[in-house]
Short mmCIF file of C-alpha atoms in Angstrom, two decimals:
data_model
loop_
_atom_site.label_atom_id
_atom_site.label_comp_id
_atom_site.label_asym_id
_atom_site.label_seq_id
_atom_site.Cartn_x
_atom_site.Cartn_y
_atom_site.Cartn_z
CA MET A 1 1.77 27.79 9.74
CA ALA A 2 0.96 26.62 6.15
CA GLY A 3 2.54 23.11 7.00
CA TRP A 4 0.37 22.88 9.86
CA LEU A 5 -2.86 23.96 8.09
CA PHE A 6 -2.19 21.19 5.34
CA VAL A 7 -1.89 18.66 8.05
CA ILE A 8 -4.63 19.72 10.14
CA THR A 9 -7.01 20.17 7.26
CA LEU A 10 -6.25 16.77 5.74
CA VAL A 11 -6.71 14.98 9.30
CA LEU A 12 -9.80 16.78 9.63
CA ALA A 13 -11.17 15.72 6.28
CA VAL A 14 -10.05 12.18 6.62
CA ALA A 15 -11.89 11.77 10.02
CA ALA A 16 -15.10 13.51 8.00
CA VAL A 17 -15.29 10.63 6.14
CA TYR A 18 -14.45 7.81 8.41
CA ARG A 19 -18.05 6.97 9.18
CA PRO A 20 -19.80 7.44 5.82
CA LEU A 21 -16.90 5.96 3.71
CA GLY A 22 -16.87 2.78 6.39
CA ASP A 23 -20.63 2.33 6.54
CA TYR A 24 -20.76 2.50 2.73
CA LEU A 25 -18.05 -0.18 2.11
CA HIS A 26 -19.68 -2.06 4.79
CA ARG A 27 -22.88 -2.17 2.78
CA VAL A 28 -20.69 -2.91 -0.45
CA VAL A 29 -19.19 -6.04 1.20
CA SER A 30 -22.04 -7.20 3.20
CA GLY A 31 -25.07 -6.89 0.58
CA ARG A 32 -26.41 -10.06 -0.93
CA ARG A 33 -27.66 -8.23 -4.21
CA SER A 34 -25.90 -7.90 -7.38
CA ASN A 35 -26.54 -5.63 -10.08
CA VAL A 36 -26.92 -6.44 -14.04
CA VAL A 37 -23.41 -5.42 -14.65
CA GLU A 38 -21.70 -7.57 -12.08
CA ARG A 39 -24.51 -10.66 -12.95
CA GLY A 40 -22.88 -10.23 -16.65
CA ILE A 41 -19.33 -10.41 -15.21
CA TYR A 42 -20.27 -13.64 -13.33
CA ARG A 43 -21.96 -15.21 -16.26
CA LEU A 44 -18.82 -14.35 -18.44
CA VAL A 45 -16.26 -15.94 -16.27
CA GLY A 46 -18.49 -18.88 -14.86
CA VAL A 47 -18.73 -17.82 -11.23
CA ASP A 48 -21.98 -18.93 -9.21
CA PRO A 49 -22.03 -15.87 -6.62
CA GLU A 50 -24.10 -17.35 -4.24
CA ALA A 51 -21.51 -19.99 -3.40
CA GLU A 52 -19.51 -19.70 -0.31
CA GLN A 53 -15.68 -20.34 -0.39
CA SER A 54 -13.40 -22.00 2.39
CA TRP A 55 -10.13 -20.12 3.35
CA GLY A 56 -8.41 -22.65 1.19
CA VAL A 57 -10.58 -22.27 -2.10
CA TYR A 58 -10.62 -18.28 -1.31
CA ALA A 59 -6.79 -18.31 -1.22
CA ARG A 60 -6.40 -20.40 -4.48
CA SER A 61 -8.93 -17.71 -6.32
CA VAL A 62 -6.52 -14.85 -5.20
CA LEU A 63 -3.28 -16.92 -6.18
CA ALA A 64 -4.98 -17.72 -9.80
CA PHE A 65 -6.40 -14.55 -10.46
CA SER A 66 -2.91 -12.92 -9.70
CA ALA A 67 -1.03 -15.54 -12.05
CA VAL A 68 -2.87 -15.05 -14.65
CA SER A 69 -2.35 -11.20 -14.53
CA ILE A 70 1.14 -11.28 -14.50
CA LEU A 71 1.17 -13.69 -17.31
CA PHE A 72 -1.05 -11.50 -19.08
CA LEU A 73 0.75 -8.18 -17.93
CA TYR A 74 3.79 -9.48 -18.99
CA LEU A 75 3.30 -10.69 -22.68
CA PHE A 76 1.43 -7.46 -22.99
CA LEU A 77 4.37 -5.56 -22.36
CA ARG A 78 6.68 -7.94 -24.56
CA VAL A 79 4.62 -7.09 -27.53
CA GLN A 80 3.78 -3.40 -26.74
CA ASP A 81 5.40 -2.35 -29.94
CA LYS A 82 2.82 -4.59 -31.74
CA LEU A 83 -0.09 -3.15 -30.37
CA TRP A 84 -2.00 0.09 -30.82
CA LEU A 85 -1.13 3.56 -29.27
CA SER A 86 2.35 2.34 -28.58
CA LEU A 87 3.56 5.80 -29.41
CA GLY A 88 6.51 4.03 -31.53
CA PHE A 89 8.07 2.41 -28.04
CA ASP A 90 9.67 -1.01 -28.14
CA GLY A 91 8.47 -4.16 -26.49
CA VAL A 92 9.49 -3.98 -22.99
CA PRO A 93 12.72 -5.92 -22.14
CA THR A 94 12.40 -9.16 -20.60
CA HIS A 95 13.46 -8.54 -16.99
CA ILE A 96 12.00 -5.16 -16.76
CA ALA A 97 8.48 -6.82 -18.24
CA TRP A 98 8.88 -9.52 -15.39
CA ASN A 99 9.70 -6.67 -12.76
CA THR A 100 6.78 -4.44 -13.97
CA ALA A 101 3.97 -7.16 -13.99
CA VAL A 102 4.87 -8.72 -10.88
CA SER A 103 5.02 -4.93 -9.30
CA PHE A 104 1.61 -3.96 -10.34
CA VAL A 105 -0.36 -7.03 -9.64
CA THR A 106 1.18 -7.29 -6.34
CA ASN A 107 0.18 -3.55 -6.00
CA THR A 108 3.64 -2.55 -5.16
CA ASN A 109 3.94 -0.26 -8.67
CA TRP A 110 7.83 -0.13 -8.30
CA GLN A 111 9.02 1.24 -11.47
CA ALA A 112 12.55 0.39 -12.68
CA TYR A 113 11.96 2.49 -16.15
CA SER A 114 10.96 6.02 -16.97
CA GLY A 115 7.26 5.77 -17.56
CA GLU A 116 6.86 8.31 -19.79
CA SER A 117 9.60 6.90 -22.53
CA THR A 118 8.80 3.29 -22.07
CA MET A 119 5.31 2.77 -22.18
CA GLY A 120 2.74 3.74 -24.75
CA HIS A 121 -0.68 4.80 -23.96
CA LEU A 122 -2.55 1.39 -24.42
CA ALA A 123 0.07 -0.39 -21.93
CA GLN A 124 -0.57 2.10 -19.40
CA MET A 125 -4.17 2.23 -19.79
CA ALA A 126 -5.14 -1.46 -20.43
CA GLY A 127 -2.25 -2.99 -18.30
CA LEU A 128 -0.90 -0.94 -15.67
CA ALA A 129 -4.11 1.38 -14.55
CA VAL A 130 -6.48 -1.74 -14.67
CA GLN A 131 -4.23 -3.63 -12.02
CA ASN A 132 -4.46 -0.39 -10.38
CA PHE A 133 -7.91 -1.04 -9.68
CA VAL A 134 -7.92 -4.87 -9.21
CA SER A 135 -4.81 -5.23 -7.15
CA ALA A 136 -5.95 -2.60 -4.42
CA ALA A 137 -9.35 -4.62 -4.66
CA VAL A 138 -7.47 -8.08 -3.73
CA GLY A 139 -6.08 -6.22 -0.64
CA ILE A 140 -9.63 -4.98 0.44
CA ALA A 141 -11.24 -8.26 -0.20
CA VAL A 142 -8.54 -10.22 1.86
CA ALA A 143 -9.22 -7.98 5.07
CA VAL A 144 -12.99 -8.27 4.44
CA ALA A 145 -12.27 -12.19 4.44
CA LEU A 146 -10.48 -11.58 7.86
CA ILE A 147 -12.82 -9.92 9.39
CA ARG A 148 -15.50 -12.50 8.47
CA GLY A 149 -13.36 -14.97 10.32
CA PHE A 150 -13.84 -12.80 13.10
CA ALA A 151 -17.39 -12.33 12.86
CA ALA A 152 -18.44 -15.79 11.89
CA ARG A 153 -19.88 -18.46 14.16
CA LYS A 154 -18.62 -21.81 13.46
CA THR A 155 -18.70 -22.20 9.62
CA LYS A 156 -16.07 -23.03 6.80
CA THR A 157 -16.51 -20.22 4.73
CA LEU A 158 -15.31 -16.69 4.12
CA GLY A 159 -17.40 -15.50 1.51
CA ASN A 160 -16.67 -15.36 -2.52
CA PHE A 161 -13.54 -13.70 -3.80
CA TRP A 162 -14.83 -13.02 -7.13
CA VAL A 163 -17.68 -11.24 -6.13
CA ASP A 164 -15.82 -9.15 -3.40
CA LEU A 165 -13.34 -8.46 -6.39
CA THR A 166 -16.00 -7.29 -8.66
CA ARG A 167 -18.22 -5.23 -5.95
CA ILE A 168 -15.24 -3.48 -4.86
CA THR A 169 -13.96 -2.49 -7.70
CA LEU A 170 -17.08 -1.32 -9.50
CA ARG A 171 -18.96 0.23 -6.54
CA VAL A 172 -16.13 1.50 -4.75
CA LEU A 173 -12.84 1.93 -6.77
CA LEU A 174 -13.97 3.19 -10.01
CA PRO A 175 -16.98 5.74 -8.93
CA ILE A 176 -14.44 7.46 -6.60
CA CYS A 177 -11.47 7.66 -9.23
CA VAL A 178 -13.67 9.08 -11.83
CA LEU A 179 -14.92 11.93 -9.45
CA ALA A 180 -11.24 12.58 -8.53
CA THR A 181 -9.78 12.56 -12.07
CA LEU A 182 -12.52 15.45 -12.79
CA VAL A 183 -10.89 17.17 -9.73
CA PHE A 184 -7.51 16.68 -10.97
CA MET A 185 -8.49 17.91 -14.25
CA VAL A 186 -9.76 21.16 -12.76
CA GLY A 187 -6.65 21.29 -10.83
CA GLY A 188 -4.42 21.04 -14.18
CA VAL A 189 -3.27 17.79 -14.42
CA VAL A 190 -3.39 16.50 -18.13
CA GLN A 191 -5.74 14.14 -19.54
CA ASN A 192 -5.36 13.48 -23.17
CA LEU A 193 -4.33 10.97 -25.64
CA SER A 194 -1.76 13.22 -27.69
CA GLY A 195 1.11 11.33 -29.20
CA GLY A 196 3.27 13.74 -27.42
CA ALA A 197 5.85 16.38 -28.64
CA ASP A 198 9.90 16.74 -29.65
CA VAL A 199 10.92 19.40 -27.13
CA THR A 200 14.68 21.13 -26.77
CA THR A 201 15.83 20.67 -23.21
CA LEU A 202 17.99 23.30 -21.54
CA THR A 203 20.91 21.30 -22.94
CA GLY A 204 20.20 21.38 -26.29
CA ALA A 205 18.92 17.71 -26.65
CA THR A 206 15.86 16.95 -28.13
CA GLN A 207 13.60 15.07 -25.82
CA HIS A 208 10.29 13.06 -26.43
CA ILE A 209 7.55 14.09 -24.16
CA THR A 210 4.36 12.30 -24.14
CA GLY A 211 0.72 13.48 -22.76
CA GLY A 212 -1.52 10.72 -21.85
CA PRO A 213 -4.44 9.81 -19.28
CA VAL A 214 -2.52 11.13 -16.55
CA ALA A 215 -5.58 12.80 -14.49
CA SER A 216 -7.21 9.03 -14.49
CA GLN A 217 -4.22 7.35 -13.80
CA GLU A 218 -3.43 9.91 -11.14
CA ALA A 219 -6.57 9.33 -9.30
CA ILE A 220 -6.57 5.67 -8.98
CA LYS A 221 -3.06 5.56 -8.30
CA GLU A 222 -3.50 7.24 -4.90
CA LEU A 223 -7.22 5.92 -4.28
CA GLY A 224 -5.70 2.54 -4.53
CA THR A 225 -2.34 3.35 -2.73
CA ASN A 226 -0.55 2.47 -5.78
CA GLY A 227 2.68 4.05 -6.11
CA GLY A 228 3.34 4.14 -9.92
CA GLY A 229 3.35 7.56 -11.65
CA PHE A 230 2.87 8.14 -15.21
CA TYR A 231 6.20 10.19 -15.20
CA ASN A 232 9.48 9.38 -14.09
CA THR A 233 9.54 12.15 -11.70
CA ASN A 234 6.09 11.04 -10.33
CA SER A 235 4.19 13.06 -8.24
CA ALA A 236 6.91 16.00 -8.35
CA HIS A 237 6.04 16.24 -12.22
CA PRO A 238 3.82 19.30 -12.38
CA PHE A 239 1.49 17.46 -15.03
CA GLU A 240 0.80 15.11 -12.50
CA ASN A 241 0.57 17.37 -9.30
CA PRO A 242 0.46 20.87 -10.54
CA THR A 243 -0.41 22.58 -7.16
CA THR A 244 -0.38 22.80 -3.38
CA TRP A 245 -4.10 21.87 -3.34
CA THR A 246 -3.80 18.96 -5.68
CA ASN A 247 -0.78 17.80 -3.56
CA TRP A 248 -3.59 17.69 -0.54
CA VAL A 249 -6.19 15.96 -2.70
CA GLN A 250 -3.68 13.22 -3.54
CA LEU A 251 -2.69 12.74 0.22
CA PHE A 252 -6.55 12.51 0.87
CA LEU A 253 -7.27 10.05 -1.68
CA ILE A 254 -4.49 7.97 -0.45
CA LEU A 255 -5.67 7.97 3.85
CA CYS A 256 -9.63 7.63 3.08
CA ILE A 257 -10.19 4.03 2.28
CA PRO A 258 -7.14 2.55 4.70
CA PHE A 259 -8.61 4.85 7.62
CA ALA A 260 -12.45 3.90 6.77
CA MET A 261 -11.61 0.14 6.90
CA PRO A 262 -11.75 -0.23 10.74
CA ARG A 263 -15.24 1.13 10.41
CA VAL A 264 -15.84 -1.91 8.41
CA PHE A 265 -14.30 -4.06 10.98
CA GLY A 266 -16.42 -2.81 14.03
CA ARG A 267 -19.60 -2.96 11.75
CA MET A 268 -18.85 -6.65 10.93
CA VAL A 269 -18.23 -7.80 14.11
CA GLY A 270 -20.87 -5.85 15.75
CA GLN A 271 -18.53 -3.62 18.11
CA ASN A 272 -18.15 -0.12 16.56
CA ARG A 273 -15.95 0.74 19.19
CA GLN A 274 -13.38 -1.99 18.28
CA GLY A 275 -13.07 -0.28 15.04
CA TYR A 276 -12.33 3.03 17.32
CA ALA A 277 -9.51 1.46 18.77
CA ILE A 278 -7.86 0.24 15.57
CA VAL A 279 -8.12 3.37 13.79
CA ALA A 280 -6.65 4.95 16.92
CA VAL A 281 -3.66 3.10 16.87
CA MET A 282 -3.37 4.00 13.04
CA SER A 283 -3.80 7.46 14.16
CA VAL A 284 -1.10 7.66 16.92
CA LEU A 285 1.67 5.96 14.53
CA ALA A 286 0.60 7.92 11.57
CA LEU A 287 1.04 11.67 13.54
CA ALA A 288 3.99 10.50 15.47
CA SER A 289 5.63 9.82 12.04
CA ILE A 290 4.65 12.67 10.19
CA ALA A 291 5.61 14.95 13.21
CA LEU A 292 9.38 13.40 13.47
CA THR A 293 9.47 13.14 9.54
CA VAL A 294 9.03 16.86 9.28
CA GLY A 295 10.80 18.03 12.06
CA PHE A 296 14.01 16.07 11.01
CA GLU A 297 13.65 18.14 7.49
CA VAL A 298 12.68 21.37 8.93
CA HIS A 299 15.45 21.39 11.42
CA ALA A 300 18.10 20.01 9.67
CA GLY A 301 21.74 20.25 10.68
CA GLY A 302 24.45 21.41 8.57
CA THR A 303 25.29 24.74 7.49
CA VAL A 304 23.45 25.42 4.14
CA PRO A 305 19.97 23.75 5.72
CA GLN A 306 20.46 25.80 8.60
CA ALA A 307 21.34 28.83 6.35
CA VAL A 308 18.24 28.35 4.30
CA GLY A 309 15.97 27.56 7.33
CA ALA A 310 15.11 23.77 6.23
CA ALA A 311 16.55 20.79 4.10
CA MET A 312 15.64 22.15 0.70
CA GLU A 313 17.66 19.89 -1.59
CA GLY A 314 15.56 17.33 -3.59
CA LYS A 315 12.41 19.17 -2.85
CA GLU A 316 9.87 21.27 -5.06
CA VAL A 317 9.53 24.96 -4.09
CA ARG A 318 5.88 24.95 -4.94
CA PHE A 319 5.26 22.26 -2.19
CA GLY A 320 7.62 23.43 0.29
CA VAL A 321 9.45 21.47 3.15
CA PRO A 322 6.62 20.53 5.26
CA ASP A 323 4.29 19.49 2.39
CA SER A 324 7.02 17.51 0.81
CA ALA A 325 7.69 15.57 4.10
CA THR A 326 4.22 15.00 4.99
CA PHE A 327 4.00 13.40 1.47
CA GLY A 328 6.91 11.26 1.95
CA ALA A 329 5.39 10.12 5.42
CA VAL A 330 1.93 9.30 4.19
CA THR A 331 3.28 7.35 1.17
CA THR A 332 5.50 5.16 3.21
CA LEU A 333 2.62 4.63 5.80
CA THR A 334 0.69 3.33 3.37
CA SER A 335 1.74 1.43 0.53
CA THR A 336 1.43 4.02 -2.17
CA GLY A 337 4.92 4.93 -2.51
CA ALA A 338 4.53 7.87 -4.60
CA VAL A 339 7.13 10.65 -4.53
CA ASN A 340 7.23 14.67 -4.77
CA SER A 341 10.53 15.06 -3.21
CA PHE A 342 13.79 13.14 -3.51
CA LEU A 343 14.16 10.87 -0.61
CA ASP A 344 17.98 10.18 -1.27
CA SER A 345 18.30 13.82 -0.67
CA TYR A 346 16.26 13.94 2.78
CA THR A 347 18.40 14.38 5.82
CA SER A 348 19.94 11.16 7.59
CA PHE A 349 17.20 10.87 10.13
CA GLY A 350 14.53 12.23 7.80
CA GLY A 351 15.32 9.61 5.26
CA MET A 352 15.10 6.76 7.83
CA MET A 353 11.60 7.65 8.53
CA PRO A 354 10.02 6.60 5.34
CA MET A 355 12.19 3.22 5.96
CA VAL A 356 10.76 2.64 9.30
CA ASN A 357 7.08 3.60 8.01
CA MET A 358 7.46 0.68 5.76
CA MET A 359 9.18 -1.66 8.57
CA LEU A 360 6.28 -1.25 10.51
CA GLY A 361 4.38 -3.20 8.13
CA GLU A 362 2.68 -0.20 7.01
CA VAL A 363 -0.23 -0.19 9.28
CA ALA A 364 -0.50 3.39 9.88
CA PRO A 365 -2.44 2.93 7.85
CA GLY A 366 -1.21 0.66 5.19
CA GLY A 367 -2.57 0.19 2.12
CA VAL A 368 -6.11 -0.58 1.11
CA GLY A 369 -7.04 -3.47 3.17
CA ALA A 370 -3.64 -4.71 3.63
CA GLY A 371 -3.09 -2.09 6.40
CA LEU A 372 -6.35 -3.27 8.12
CA TYR A 373 -5.31 -7.13 8.19
CA GLY A 374 -1.52 -6.25 9.07
CA LEU A 375 -2.93 -4.71 12.22
CA LEU A 376 -5.42 -6.84 13.42
CA ILE A 377 -2.55 -9.39 13.31
CA LEU A 378 -0.49 -7.10 15.45
CA ALA A 379 -3.44 -6.71 17.71
CA THR A 380 -3.96 -10.37 18.10
CA ILE A 381 -0.35 -10.55 18.78
CA THR A 382 -0.89 -8.02 21.37
CA VAL A 383 -3.72 -9.96 23.09
CA PHE A 384 -1.82 -13.10 23.22
CA VAL A 385 1.55 -11.20 24.95
CA ALA A 386 -1.43 -9.43 27.48
CA GLY A 387 -2.69 -12.86 28.15
CA LEU A 388 0.32 -14.30 29.12
CA MET A 389 0.78 -11.58 31.64
CA VAL A 390 -2.51 -11.98 33.54
CA GLY A 391 -2.58 -16.19 33.13
CA ARG A 392 -5.33 -16.45 30.84
CA THR A 393 -6.39 -17.65 27.55
CA PRO A 394 -6.26 -14.91 25.20
CA GLU A 395 -9.14 -13.55 23.40
CA TYR A 396 -10.23 -11.35 20.48
CA VAL A 397 -13.52 -9.77 19.64
CA GLY A 398 -15.05 -13.29 20.54
CA LYS A 399 -12.20 -15.50 19.12
CA LYS A 400 -9.79 -17.47 21.45
CA ILE A 401 -6.05 -16.78 20.26
CA GLY A 402 -4.56 -20.44 20.46
CA ALA A 403 -1.41 -22.28 19.19
CA ARG A 404 -2.26 -22.17 15.73
CA GLU A 405 -3.39 -18.50 15.37
CA MET A 406 -0.53 -17.45 17.07
CA LYS A 407 1.68 -19.41 14.76
CA LEU A 408 0.15 -17.94 11.80
CA ALA A 409 0.14 -14.52 13.10
CA SER A 410 4.25 -15.11 14.06
CA LEU A 411 4.69 -16.36 10.43
CA TYR A 412 3.05 -13.53 8.89
CA PHE A 413 5.29 -11.14 11.40
CA LEU A 414 8.53 -12.81 9.89
CA VAL A 415 7.78 -13.21 6.41
CA THR A 416 8.65 -9.30 5.44
CA PRO A 417 11.75 -8.95 7.74
CA ALA A 418 13.17 -12.10 6.08
CA ILE A 419 12.37 -11.06 2.56
CA VAL A 420 14.15 -7.17 3.59
CA LEU A 421 17.13 -8.60 5.51
CA ILE A 422 18.00 -11.60 3.21
CA GLY A 423 17.79 -9.45 -0.08
CA THR A 424 19.97 -6.86 1.47
CA ALA A 425 22.45 -9.51 2.48
CA ALA A 426 22.15 -11.13 -1.06
CA ALA A 427 22.73 -7.57 -2.59
CA PHE A 428 26.17 -6.84 -0.65
CA ALA A 429 27.32 -10.79 -0.56
CA THR A 430 26.79 -10.76 -4.70
CA GLY A 431 28.20 -7.21 -5.49
CA HIS A 432 25.27 -5.66 -6.58
CA ASN A 433 25.28 -2.98 -4.01
CA ALA A 434 28.19 -1.54 -6.48
CA THR A 435 25.12 -0.17 -8.45
CA ALA A 436 24.28 2.23 -5.38
CA LEU A 437 25.75 5.99 -5.80
CA ASN A 438 26.82 6.33 -2.59
CA ALA A 439 29.47 4.20 -0.50
CA GLY A 440 29.45 4.05 3.30
CA PRO A 441 26.19 4.15 5.40
CA HIS A 442 24.49 5.95 2.84
CA GLY A 443 25.01 3.12 0.31
CA LEU A 444 23.81 0.65 2.60
CA SER A 445 20.49 2.94 3.16
CA GLU A 446 19.86 2.69 -0.53
CA VAL A 447 19.88 -0.88 -0.92
CA LEU A 448 18.14 -1.70 2.39
CA TYR A 449 15.48 0.81 1.29
CA ALA A 450 14.93 -0.96 -2.07
CA PHE A 451 14.26 -4.08 -0.48
CA THR A 452 12.23 -2.61 2.19
CA SER A 453 9.85 -0.93 -0.56
CA ALA A 454 9.95 -4.28 -2.42
CA GLY A 455 9.31 -6.39 0.26
CA ASN A 456 6.44 -4.40 2.00
CA ASN A 457 4.67 -3.85 -1.57
CA ASN A 458 5.41 -0.19 -1.18
CA GLY A 459 6.90 0.84 -4.77
CA SER A 460 8.80 4.29 -3.40
CA ALA A 461 12.74 4.65 -4.32
CA PHE A 462 15.22 6.16 -2.04
CA ALA A 463 16.80 6.46 -5.73
CA GLY A 464 20.59 6.95 -5.94
CA ILE A 465 20.65 3.58 -6.96
CA THR A 466 20.37 1.57 -10.42
CA VAL A 467 18.01 -1.06 -10.33
CA ASN A 468 17.32 -1.54 -14.16
CA THR A 469 19.07 -4.61 -14.18
CA PRO A 470 18.34 -8.03 -14.74
CA TRP A 471 19.80 -9.08 -11.18
CA TRP A 472 18.05 -6.06 -9.68
CA ASP A 473 14.74 -6.46 -11.53
CA THR A 474 14.92 -10.37 -10.36
CA ALA A 475 15.64 -10.05 -7.27
CA LEU A 476 12.94 -7.12 -6.32
CA GLY A 477 10.52 -8.86 -8.38
CA LEU A 478 10.88 -12.12 -6.27
CA ALA A 479 10.56 -9.65 -3.18
CA MET A 480 7.43 -8.03 -4.11
CA LEU A 481 5.81 -11.76 -4.84
CA LEU A 482 6.66 -13.23 -1.97
CA GLY A 483 5.99 -10.34 0.19
CA ARG A 484 2.38 -9.95 -1.35
CA PHE A 485 1.02 -13.42 -1.37
CA LEU A 486 2.88 -15.31 1.58
CA PRO A 487 1.02 -13.06 3.98
CA ILE A 488 -2.13 -12.99 2.40
CA ILE A 489 -1.87 -17.14 2.55
CA LEU A 490 -1.39 -16.64 6.49
CA VAL A 491 -4.06 -14.24 6.55
CA LEU A 492 -6.76 -16.37 4.94
CA ALA A 493 -5.54 -19.39 6.86
CA LEU A 494 -6.15 -17.38 9.96
CA ALA A 495 -9.48 -16.35 8.94
CA GLY A 496 -10.43 -19.82 8.13
CA SER A 497 -9.26 -20.75 11.75
CA LEU A 498 -10.92 -18.21 13.42
CA ALA A 499 -14.18 -18.84 11.68
CA ARG A 500 -14.69 -22.40 12.56
CA GLN A 501 -14.72 -21.18 16.72
CA ARG A 502 -17.65 -20.67 18.34
CA PRO A 503 -17.56 -17.24 19.85
CA VAL A 504 -16.48 -16.86 23.30
CA PRO A 505 -18.87 -14.81 25.68
CA GLU A 506 -17.08 -12.05 27.62
CA SER A 507 -16.42 -12.18 31.11
CA GLU A 508 -15.08 -9.93 33.79
CA GLY A 509 -11.57 -11.39 33.13
CA THR A 510 -11.59 -10.80 29.27
CA LEU A 511 -8.96 -8.10 28.38
CA PRO A 512 -10.91 -4.93 27.05
CA THR A 513 -9.81 -4.42 23.34
CA HIS A 514 -11.56 -1.03 22.92
CA GLN A 515 -10.07 1.09 25.58
CA PRO A 516 -6.88 3.49 25.35
CA LEU A 517 -4.71 0.64 27.42
CA PHE A 518 -4.89 -1.61 24.76
CA VAL A 519 -4.48 0.88 21.84
CA GLY A 520 -1.29 1.65 23.83
CA LEU A 521 -0.34 -1.79 24.04
CA VAL A 522 -0.69 -2.11 20.19
CA VAL A 523 1.16 0.51 19.66
CA GLY A 524 4.13 -0.38 22.04
CA VAL A 525 4.00 -3.87 20.55
CA THR A 526 4.33 -2.71 17.19
CA ILE A 527 7.67 -0.76 17.90
CA VAL A 528 9.34 -3.11 19.98
CA LEU A 529 9.01 -5.86 17.18
CA VAL A 530 9.87 -3.76 14.46
CA ALA A 531 13.11 -2.28 16.79
CA LEU A 532 13.99 -5.80 17.57
CA THR A 533 13.95 -6.55 14.05
CA PHE A 534 15.33 -3.97 12.24
CA LEU A 535 17.56 -1.79 14.37
CA PRO A 536 20.97 -3.43 13.74
CA ALA A 537 20.13 -2.45 10.12
CA LEU A 538 19.01 0.91 10.95
CA ALA A 539 22.03 1.58 13.16
CA LEU A 540 24.44 0.37 10.04
CA GLY A 541 22.81 2.77 7.69
CA PRO A 542 20.66 6.11 8.60
CA ILE A 543 21.45 6.30 12.36
CA ALA A 544 25.20 5.78 11.85
CA GLU A 545 25.30 8.61 9.07
CA GLY A 546 23.06 10.75 11.19
CA LEU A 547 25.46 10.62 14.22
CA SER A 548 28.36 11.28 12.02
#
């Protein structure tokens, strides 16, 4: 009953903020006025806020900002030992600094290190936490650019990336993060700048434990659907996630913006019902995933799970199985990647579900912005398939889906599976799968999960595999880099193509894309595409393990 109440209240809370938060986001990205702080930032960086950008200029702005961010963060981590508040930690090794810089700039937040024993306060605050904000803002900005493409009438421009980035960060992410920080502090999450203390563990070994600005980092970690944690055990650590209700608040923050983004879509294209259809697709996929994940963990096979009533291995007692499984499902349905339980200890099919969630493209609801543009790509593919069946030129919200649009949408869908499957094959071909703790199907799952998480910019780890080696840090860094920016380029190219079109008026032959039939079609196309792509790999990993 507690598990049911946890999910039901979460659903009701997210539904309650859908309209107000979505309308506020719409006002932020559609407004023309800039405040004093924003105008000061524009002057500082030499940006003309009135200048509109074509899709090519918008894409180059995204890439330039991200490239500078990676370089700055990499150098920042390398010279950490020479900076203030380093807590005596050495500079981060080359391969880990590369992996971490790419990870946080791509909004993946994969961590091949223990945060509390590697990063000082300045690196956490001025390096990693800053990227928690701006990498999330980049995702929202790209989604807004795609929506402008659908809403535009014969234009070559999609807005101004620098204006979108600044407004989203200052008007959306930062204010909500400040409020959420206060909530977490009330809940017992640590917020200080202490230098730490030496404590003796139960084994008698002396360990250095740091405090730090955990509450504020926890707030933006969840709000921006970032997976990075201040502590190695992430949201299972009592300093990061002390109670069941802070666990609930974390999931609410993870879900509120991605689920509000369809409202922005509906408002900007002038048809709120289109937003309701998109959020319905997200909800169907999300609720099905949560139900299956919780079901596999509560009704687990095996002598011990059946004796205790559920699969408790790797779960925190203060959360229990339903809340832990819900957390695991939600953080992989989004691009958060935070964990409050040990995914490697899940049952075979329970551990498969987080992988499937990411393989769906993280569109239910996905990361902030990234989830929406991923689902709009799938909606575009669905419209094309439906158009083939009825013999009409496919249209979506007044825009024709022609050969160019379908090529871009198809390439978008193929990029991430190629990264995941080629990376997994490369690990086995070069023998680097030997760092996995397990052999057989479970070992394959550990390697497949690592590349699935990196390629989809999720950041969660199946664990049970050692990835802090030069090969793994380089390979996963490349997977994160390509998995983030190749799709963004394709999305912006699609937005530019749509923006140049003249809107097509609806006719009797136009497929209604706001009705339950279309919602079911999008859900079906999403599942079929993922099954055709990843089922062989899943059959060799978690499915084989589960059936054995």
